[in-house]
Tab-separated table of C-alpha atoms in Angstrom:
chain	number	residue	atom	x	y	z
B	1170	MET	CA	31.424	204.439	223.183
B	1171	ASN	CA	30.415	208.044	223.830
B	1172	GLN	CA	32.737	208.965	226.687
B	1173	PHE	CA	36.437	208.630	227.356
B	1174	THR	CA	37.458	206.375	230.200
B	1175	ALA	CA	39.923	207.809	232.744
B	1176	LEU	CA	42.704	205.744	231.131
B	1177	GLU	CA	41.883	207.084	227.671
B	1178	LYS	CA	41.815	210.678	228.951
B	1179	ARG	CA	45.272	210.287	230.512
B	1180	ARG	CA	46.603	208.684	227.317
B	1181	PHE	CA	45.070	211.419	225.160
B	1182	TRP	CA	46.609	214.287	227.159
B	1183	ILE	CA	50.024	212.651	227.297
B	1184	LEU	CA	49.977	212.280	223.496
B	1185	VAL	CA	48.888	215.922	223.212
B	1186	VAL	CA	51.813	217.135	225.369
B	1187	ILE	CA	54.324	215.081	223.359
B	1188	VAL	CA	53.034	216.573	220.111
B	1189	SER	CA	53.182	220.151	221.481
B	1190	ILE	CA	56.908	219.859	222.230
B	1191	SER	CA	57.483	218.298	218.814
B	1192	GLY	CA	55.705	221.318	217.316
B	1193	PHE	CA	57.991	223.618	219.295
B	1194	SER	CA	61.133	221.962	217.912
B	1195	GLN	CA	59.849	222.143	214.321
B	1196	GLY	CA	58.663	225.751	214.698
B	1197	MET	CA	62.075	226.789	215.970
B	1198	LEU	CA	64.274	224.654	213.710
B	1199	LEU	CA	63.112	225.846	210.278
B	1200	PRO	CA	63.506	229.622	210.734
B	1201	LEU	CA	66.539	229.225	213.007
B	1202	ILE	CA	68.647	227.367	210.448
B	1203	SER	CA	67.388	229.599	207.622
B	1204	VAL	CA	68.468	232.720	209.535
B	1205	ILE	CA	71.872	231.212	210.411
B	1206	PHE	CA	72.532	230.203	206.794
B	1207	GLU	CA	71.287	233.548	205.421
B	1208	GLN	CA	73.624	235.439	207.753
B	1209	ASP	CA	76.457	233.143	206.606
B	1210	GLY	CA	75.753	234.119	202.990
B	1211	LEU	CA	74.256	230.846	201.737
B	1212	SER	CA	72.086	231.281	198.601
B	1213	SER	CA	68.302	231.133	199.010
B	1214	SER	CA	68.095	228.081	196.703
B	1215	LEU	CA	70.592	226.108	198.815
B	1216	ASN	CA	68.947	227.359	201.993
B	1217	GLY	CA	65.564	226.090	200.803
B	1218	LEU	CA	67.066	222.825	199.589
B	1219	ASN	CA	68.657	222.184	202.985
B	1220	ALA	CA	65.281	222.718	204.671
B	1221	THR	CA	63.848	219.819	202.653
B	1222	GLY	CA	65.969	217.346	204.649
B	1223	LEU	CA	63.254	217.145	207.304
B	1224	TYR	CA	60.629	216.136	204.755
B	1225	ILE	CA	62.828	213.861	202.661
B	1226	GLY	CA	63.309	211.860	205.872
B	1227	THR	CA	59.540	211.678	206.291
B	1228	LEU	CA	59.004	210.441	202.741
B	1229	LEU	CA	61.810	207.884	202.934
B	1230	ILE	CA	60.394	206.220	206.045
B	1231	SER	CA	56.674	206.484	205.170
B	1232	PRO	CA	56.249	203.222	203.188
B	1233	PHE	CA	57.895	201.286	206.033
B	1234	MET	CA	55.895	202.682	208.972
B	1235	GLU	CA	52.658	200.722	208.836
B	1236	GLN	CA	54.071	197.204	209.242
B	1237	PRO	CA	56.089	197.952	212.444
B	1238	LEU	CA	53.084	199.801	213.888
B	1239	ARG	CA	50.800	196.812	213.352
B	1240	ARG	CA	53.432	194.391	214.668
B	1241	PHE	CA	54.815	196.263	217.708
B	1242	GLY	CA	52.040	198.746	218.557
B	1243	TYR	CA	51.981	202.492	219.090
B	1244	LYS	CA	54.265	202.961	222.104
B	1245	PRO	CA	57.529	201.496	220.688
B	1246	ILE	CA	57.199	203.598	217.513
B	1247	ILE	CA	56.706	206.778	219.586
B	1248	LEU	CA	59.704	205.879	221.775
B	1249	ILE	CA	62.025	205.373	218.805
B	1250	GLY	CA	60.728	208.448	216.947
B	1251	GLY	CA	61.040	210.760	219.957
B	1252	MET	CA	64.564	209.531	220.721
B	1253	LEU	CA	65.690	210.242	217.149
B	1254	VAL	CA	64.357	213.798	217.431
B	1255	PHE	CA	65.935	214.876	220.716
B	1256	VAL	CA	69.290	213.175	220.061
B	1257	SER	CA	69.531	214.874	216.645
B	1258	LEU	CA	68.658	218.279	218.135
B	1259	LEU	CA	71.403	217.943	220.755
B	1260	LEU	CA	73.941	217.065	218.036
B	1261	PHE	CA	73.461	220.297	216.029
B	1262	PRO	CA	75.926	222.433	218.054
B	1263	LEU	CA	78.719	219.854	217.665
B	1264	TRP	CA	79.570	220.697	214.044
B	1265	LYS	CA	78.308	223.522	211.846
B	1266	SER	CA	78.150	222.088	208.340
B	1267	VAL	CA	75.514	222.291	205.586
B	1268	VAL	CA	75.812	218.533	204.909
B	1269	PHE	CA	75.879	217.485	208.580
B	1270	TRP	CA	72.871	219.642	209.421
B	1271	PHE	CA	71.022	218.244	206.385
B	1272	ILE	CA	71.628	214.693	207.681
B	1273	LEU	CA	70.419	215.658	211.167
B	1274	ARG	CA	67.275	217.179	209.639
B	1275	LEU	CA	66.793	213.903	207.761
B	1276	PHE	CA	66.818	211.964	211.051
B	1277	ILE	CA	64.496	214.498	212.697
B	1278	GLY	CA	62.082	214.027	209.779
B	1279	ILE	CA	62.127	210.251	210.294
B	1280	GLY	CA	61.635	210.598	214.061
B	1281	ASP	CA	58.911	213.245	213.808
B	1282	HIS	CA	56.981	211.202	211.281
B	1283	ALA	CA	57.139	208.086	213.461
B	1284	LEU	CA	55.910	210.132	216.394
B	1285	HIS	CA	53.108	211.935	214.552
B	1286	PHE	CA	51.900	208.909	212.600
B	1287	SER	CA	51.606	206.846	215.791
B	1288	THR	CA	49.903	209.535	217.862
B	1289	GLN	CA	47.460	210.538	215.088
B	1290	THR	CA	46.451	206.946	214.380
B	1291	TRP	CA	46.096	206.201	218.086
B	1292	ILE	CA	43.830	209.203	218.699
B	1293	THR	CA	41.648	208.586	215.629
B	1294	SER	CA	41.288	204.894	216.594
B	1295	PHE	CA	39.899	205.457	220.102
B	1296	SER	CA	38.002	208.749	219.589
B	1297	PRO	CA	34.198	208.403	219.268
B	1298	GLN	CA	32.848	209.805	216.009
B	1299	GLU	CA	30.976	212.705	217.612
B	1300	ARG	CA	34.190	213.867	219.336
B	1301	LEU	CA	36.604	213.170	216.480
B	1302	GLY	CA	36.769	216.723	215.117
B	1303	ARG	CA	37.201	218.168	218.613
B	1304	ASN	CA	39.909	215.681	219.615
B	1305	ILE	CA	41.908	216.153	216.416
B	1306	ALA	CA	41.479	219.923	216.798
B	1307	LEU	CA	42.967	219.664	220.324
B	1308	TYR	CA	45.789	217.606	218.852
B	1309	GLY	CA	46.365	220.278	216.195
B	1310	LEU	CA	46.019	223.008	218.836
B	1311	SER	CA	48.781	221.480	220.964
B	1312	PHE	CA	51.082	221.232	217.939
B	1313	GLY	CA	50.187	224.801	216.966
B	1314	ILE	CA	50.969	226.215	220.415
B	1315	GLY	CA	54.372	224.554	220.336
B	1316	PHE	CA	54.950	225.676	216.751
B	1317	ALA	CA	54.014	229.271	217.626
B	1318	ALA	CA	56.430	229.320	220.569
B	1319	GLY	CA	59.328	227.969	218.480
B	1320	PRO	CA	60.169	231.100	216.432
B	1321	LEU	CA	60.140	233.238	219.591
B	1322	PHE	CA	63.367	231.515	220.647
B	1323	LEU	CA	65.249	232.770	217.556
B	1324	PRO	CA	66.914	235.724	219.362
B	1325	LEU	CA	68.704	233.184	221.633
B	1326	VAL	CA	71.031	232.626	218.678
B	1327	TYR	CA	72.741	235.916	219.597
B	1328	ILE	CA	73.606	234.592	223.082
B	1329	TYR	CA	75.058	231.334	221.767
B	1330	GLU	CA	74.313	229.808	218.364
B	1331	GLY	CA	73.785	226.323	219.796
B	1332	LEU	CA	71.534	227.421	222.698
B	1333	PRO	CA	68.153	227.108	220.863
B	1334	PHE	CA	69.074	223.571	219.752
B	1335	ILE	CA	70.028	222.544	223.305
B	1336	ILE	CA	66.843	223.977	224.874
B	1337	SER	CA	64.663	222.317	222.217
B	1338	GLY	CA	66.422	218.962	222.663
B	1339	ILE	CA	65.975	219.003	226.457
B	1340	LEU	CA	62.277	219.926	226.174
B	1341	CYS	CA	61.692	217.138	223.626
B	1342	MET	CA	63.427	214.608	225.867
B	1343	SER	CA	61.297	215.691	228.863
B	1344	ALA	CA	58.026	215.317	226.922
B	1345	TRP	CA	59.169	212.027	225.364
B	1346	SER	CA	59.660	210.504	228.831
B	1347	LEU	CA	55.900	210.795	229.492
B	1348	ILE	CA	55.209	207.911	227.079
B	1349	PHE	CA	56.565	205.511	229.713
B	1350	PHE	CA	53.359	206.209	231.714
B	1351	VAL	CA	51.145	204.859	228.880
B	1352	ASP	CA	50.348	201.204	228.169
B	1353	ASN	CA	50.986	199.926	224.658
B	1354	ASP	CA	48.098	199.315	222.259
B	1355	PHE	CA	47.725	198.050	218.689
B	1356	PRO	CA	45.743	199.282	215.660
B	1357	GLY	CA	42.777	197.239	214.476
B	1358	HIS	CA	43.785	194.192	212.452
B	1359	ILE	CA	42.716	193.719	208.855
B	1360	HIS	CA	42.688	190.613	206.680
B	1361	GLU	CA	45.448	191.665	204.284
B	1362	THR	CA	48.907	190.449	205.130
B	1363	SER	CA	51.389	193.013	206.438
B	1364	THR	CA	53.636	193.016	203.384
B	1365	MET	CA	54.841	195.871	201.229
B	1366	ARG	CA	52.427	194.719	198.537
B	1367	GLY	CA	49.592	194.888	201.059
B	1368	THR	CA	50.724	198.339	202.172
B	1369	TRP	CA	50.662	199.715	198.617
B	1370	ALA	CA	47.262	198.089	198.020
B	1371	ARG	CA	45.881	199.782	201.148
B	1372	PHE	CA	47.391	203.096	200.020
B	1373	GLY	CA	45.565	202.784	196.697
B	1374	ALA	CA	42.257	201.921	198.360
B	1375	THR	CA	42.579	204.780	200.847
B	1376	ILE	CA	43.384	207.324	198.131
B	1377	GLY	CA	40.294	206.128	196.267
B	1378	PHE	CA	38.138	206.893	199.296
B	1379	ALA	CA	39.764	210.040	200.618
B	1380	TRP	CA	42.115	211.738	198.106
B	1381	VAL	CA	40.333	215.074	198.544
B	1382	ALA	CA	41.083	214.935	202.302
B	1383	PHE	CA	44.831	214.910	201.577
B	1384	ILE	CA	44.696	218.388	199.985
B	1385	PRO	CA	44.552	220.216	203.378
B	1386	PRO	CA	47.643	218.415	204.819
B	1387	PHE	CA	49.470	219.060	201.527
B	1388	SER	CA	48.595	222.767	201.740
B	1389	TYR	CA	49.664	223.014	205.380
B	1390	GLY	CA	52.970	221.311	204.643
B	1391	PHE	CA	53.675	223.832	201.881
B	1392	LEU	CA	52.735	226.747	204.132
B	1393	GLU	CA	54.630	225.587	207.199
B	1394	SER	CA	57.875	224.900	205.378
B	1395	SER	CA	57.849	227.876	203.002
B	1396	LEU	CA	56.837	230.399	205.660
B	1397	HIS	CA	59.347	229.162	208.225
B	1398	ALA	CA	62.239	228.335	205.889
B	1399	ILE	CA	61.945	230.887	203.048
B	1400	PHE	CA	59.946	233.828	204.412
B	1401	PRO	CA	62.698	234.692	206.969
B	1402	VAL	CA	65.168	234.939	204.062
B	1403	TYR	CA	62.724	237.133	202.097
B	1404	ALA	CA	62.068	239.313	205.170
B	1405	LEU	CA	65.761	239.773	206.026
B	1406	ARG	CA	66.440	240.859	202.445
B	1407	ASN	CA	63.693	243.460	202.865
B	1408	ASP	CA	65.325	244.871	206.025
B	1409	VAL	CA	63.026	243.209	208.581
B	1410	ASN	CA	65.055	242.298	211.674
B	1411	VAL	CA	65.169	238.798	213.175
B	1412	SER	CA	63.039	239.695	216.221
B	1413	MET	CA	60.205	241.011	214.013
B	1414	VAL	CA	60.441	237.934	211.767
B	1415	SER	CA	59.872	235.737	214.821
B	1416	ILE	CA	56.815	237.835	215.806
B	1417	ILE	CA	55.354	237.668	212.269
B	1418	LEU	CA	55.703	233.872	212.188
B	1419	ALA	CA	54.317	233.586	215.714
B	1420	ALA	CA	51.288	235.665	214.600
B	1421	PHE	CA	50.495	233.112	211.884
B	1422	SER	CA	50.785	230.228	214.359
B	1423	THR	CA	48.695	232.130	216.933
B	1424	GLY	CA	45.900	232.476	214.376
B	1425	GLY	CA	45.935	228.712	213.946
B	1426	ILE	CA	45.790	228.219	217.707
B	1427	LEU	CA	42.769	230.526	218.070
B	1428	SER	CA	40.799	228.832	215.273
B	1429	GLN	CA	41.671	225.149	215.883
B	1430	LEU	CA	38.840	224.298	218.283
B	1431	PRO	CA	36.146	226.531	216.713
B	1432	LEU	CA	36.813	225.195	213.196
B	1433	GLY	CA	37.096	221.598	214.471
B	1434	ALA	CA	33.773	221.883	216.314
B	1435	LEU	CA	32.176	223.637	213.319
B	1436	SER	CA	33.329	220.817	211.023
B	1437	ASP	CA	31.604	218.311	213.338
B	1438	ARG	CA	28.364	220.256	212.896
B	1439	ILE	CA	28.242	221.384	209.253
B	1440	GLY	CA	30.649	218.956	207.598
B	1441	ARG	CA	34.369	218.830	206.934
B	1442	LYS	CA	34.259	219.849	203.250
B	1443	LYS	CA	32.530	223.192	203.826
B	1444	VAL	CA	35.023	224.179	206.524
B	1445	VAL	CA	38.018	223.077	204.402
B	1446	LEU	CA	36.820	225.217	201.477
B	1447	PHE	CA	36.209	228.183	203.785
B	1448	SER	CA	39.732	227.823	205.192
B	1449	LEU	CA	41.559	227.526	201.860
B	1450	PHE	CA	39.707	230.392	200.137
B	1451	GLY	CA	40.141	232.535	203.256
B	1452	GLY	CA	43.866	231.762	203.301
B	1453	ALA	CA	44.258	232.786	199.653
B	1454	PHE	CA	42.523	236.097	200.413
B	1455	SER	CA	44.632	236.701	203.550
B	1456	PHE	CA	47.976	236.216	201.819
B	1457	SER	CA	46.865	238.485	198.965
B	1458	LEU	CA	46.154	241.096	201.622
B	1459	ALA	CA	49.561	240.439	203.220
B	1460	ALA	CA	51.308	240.944	199.868
B	1461	MET	CA	49.618	244.340	199.477
B	1462	LEU	CA	50.355	245.435	203.071
B	1463	GLU	CA	53.883	244.093	203.487
B	1464	ASN	CA	55.557	247.526	203.505
B	1465	ASN	CA	54.298	248.074	207.057
B	1466	VAL	CA	55.430	245.415	209.504
B	1467	TRP	CA	52.397	245.843	211.816
B	1468	THR	CA	49.809	245.443	209.052
B	1469	LEU	CA	51.838	242.429	207.876
B	1470	ILE	CA	51.569	240.923	211.367
B	1471	GLY	CA	47.791	241.471	211.248
B	1472	ALA	CA	47.510	239.833	207.822
B	1473	PHE	CA	49.568	236.831	209.017
B	1474	LEU	CA	47.317	236.498	212.068
B	1475	LEU	CA	44.252	236.514	209.773
B	1476	ALA	CA	45.876	233.923	207.488
B	1477	GLY	CA	46.591	231.713	210.497
B	1478	LEU	CA	42.944	231.930	211.562
B	1479	PHE	CA	41.933	230.508	208.183
B	1480	VAL	CA	44.613	227.962	207.281
B	1481	GLY	CA	46.357	227.176	210.575
B	1482	SER	CA	43.922	224.286	211.155
B	1483	THR	CA	44.089	222.669	207.722
B	1484	PHE	CA	46.266	219.734	208.815
B	1485	SER	CA	43.942	218.663	211.631
B	1486	LEU	CA	40.884	219.297	209.435
B	1487	GLY	CA	42.422	217.032	206.804
B	1488	ILE	CA	42.922	214.215	209.343
B	1489	SER	CA	39.287	214.472	210.495
B	1490	TYR	CA	38.067	214.642	206.883
B	1491	MET	CA	40.136	211.558	206.032
B	1492	ALA	CA	38.712	209.672	209.045
B	1493	ASP	CA	35.174	210.483	207.830
B	1494	LEU	CA	35.819	209.186	204.311
B	1495	THR	CA	37.964	206.136	205.160
B	1496	PRO	CA	36.829	202.738	206.503
B	1497	LYS	CA	38.166	202.150	210.033
B	1498	ALA	CA	40.427	199.282	208.916
B	1499	LEU	CA	42.262	201.706	206.613
B	1500	LEU	CA	42.795	204.430	209.237
B	1501	PRO	CA	46.532	203.631	209.711
B	1502	SER	CA	47.019	203.943	205.942
B	1503	GLY	CA	44.983	207.164	205.896
B	1504	ASN	CA	47.018	208.725	208.702
B	1505	LEU	CA	50.210	207.652	206.973
B	1506	LEU	CA	49.062	209.250	203.714
B	1507	CYS	CA	48.193	212.480	205.556
B	1508	GLY	CA	51.842	212.558	206.662
B	1509	ILE	CA	53.085	211.727	203.165
B	1510	PHE	CA	51.049	214.484	201.502
B	1511	PHE	CA	52.102	216.910	204.248
B	1512	SER	CA	55.726	215.997	203.484
B	1513	ILE	CA	55.275	216.391	199.724
B	1514	GLY	CA	53.871	219.871	200.354
B	1515	SER	CA	56.715	220.584	202.758
B	1516	LEU	CA	59.284	219.546	200.151
B	1517	THR	CA	57.607	221.690	197.503
B	1518	GLY	CA	57.477	224.820	199.694
B	1519	PRO	CA	61.185	225.535	200.330
B	1520	PHE	CA	62.209	224.437	196.840
B	1521	LEU	CA	59.666	226.589	194.969
B	1522	GLY	CA	60.139	229.423	197.460
B	1523	GLY	CA	63.923	229.408	197.048
B	1524	VAL	CA	63.653	229.378	193.251
B	1525	PHE	CA	61.027	232.148	193.401
B	1526	LEU	CA	63.341	234.375	195.475
B	1527	GLU	CA	66.216	233.669	193.111
B	1528	TYR	CA	64.438	234.469	189.832
B	1529	PHE	CA	61.418	236.681	190.678
B	1530	LYS	CA	63.004	239.362	192.820
B	1531	ASP	CA	60.517	242.056	191.737
B	1532	PHE	CA	57.458	240.141	193.029
B	1533	SER	CA	56.330	239.572	196.594
B	1534	PHE	CA	56.927	236.037	197.862
B	1535	LEU	CA	53.454	236.194	199.448
B	1536	TRP	CA	51.750	236.233	196.021
B	1537	LEU	CA	53.172	232.739	195.442
B	1538	ILE	CA	51.486	231.539	198.665
B	1539	SER	CA	48.167	233.134	197.703
B	1540	LEU	CA	48.132	231.618	194.210
B	1541	PHE	CA	49.015	228.198	195.618
B	1542	LEU	CA	46.101	228.257	198.099
B	1543	LEU	CA	43.649	229.487	195.456
B	1544	THR	CA	44.598	226.555	193.185
B	1545	LEU	CA	44.059	224.037	196.004
B	1546	SER	CA	40.737	225.675	196.893
B	1547	LEU	CA	39.457	224.991	193.384
B	1548	LEU	CA	40.689	221.367	193.490
B	1549	SER	CA	38.885	220.839	196.808
B	1550	LEU	CA	35.554	221.559	195.103
B	1551	LEU	CA	35.798	218.148	193.411
B	1552	LYS	CA	34.301	215.023	194.994
B	1553	PRO	CA	35.990	211.637	195.600
B	1554	LYS	CA	34.627	208.846	193.396
B	1555	LYS	CA	34.181	206.426	196.284
B	1556	GLN	CA	32.017	207.435	199.246
B	1557	HIS	CA	32.197	206.168	202.804
B	1558	VAL	CA	30.587	207.453	205.973
B	1559	GLN	CA	31.960	206.333	209.307
B	1560	SER	CA	29.460	204.931	211.726
B	1561	SER	CA	29.505	206.442	215.179
């Protein structure tokens, strides 16, 4: 199948809209809570630890996602996931507590993962091979646009602290309602039984085929969480005001938006691995530049924009790379593992970033990001032992 049917086009764009609003809520939530806690005097370590709630939720639910998806199909999982997200967002203003907000972030992590896992797997299952990179890039682009818009709503906290949460919750609920206009569908069936033992066996097989493709989602998880949860703390301590922090973060996300489609299309033409290496090495260089130019807020914005151009697409590139390396029957497992590695990176980012701020006060936080990306760039030079090429 070389062309989308009208039904598939409508389904694709509805999934894209849902993901964009989810990106908005995530892009706003991380820096918003970090800024609120920093202004309340919470330590950077505790601030970073609280941010991990989102990703702990993702990891907790990950081993249990594949069986319900195969049994009930994509639509019910998206419905439940989206509902968890917008209900949790609307509950934030009810009670300001570190523990309560951590629990809400936990539920948002569970809901977001259900939503993203279902939409990613759905899109990779019905996209023709020659359009896979482009379609996943559009998916990543929609998330990136939402994520870039999120931090721009930070100044609303000065009008009323709960206002950003309420706006985000209403937008998520509006986008979530679109799924009612899509018919349910199911992933391709495989011979293994849908048991936990079968799930772990499929995880092992998928890692054997595509472990190198999970490096980009891991890197993006680390970047997203550390930049949005810890960088605002670092910036505020260096006398950068909240409005400028939101612009700096938006610059990074804007870079990712601008490069999503070009890098996705380029990866279709010259191969996923070359583009992944280009992105990771370029990101390491960009954050080194940012660390050297951070004394001027405008050059810092430029460096963040450049970094976003390189590494803002790594999550969607990783999904496409995984789909190339993985047999079609293992695509649900591959998409699930992309989410798991993203979450592991996301857990690592705030924790390491918080510890770094606590104990390495004389060094720029951006050097940590640069060193991290350089290490992953070198790992990405290795080849998976098993090889698989998807047929078109």
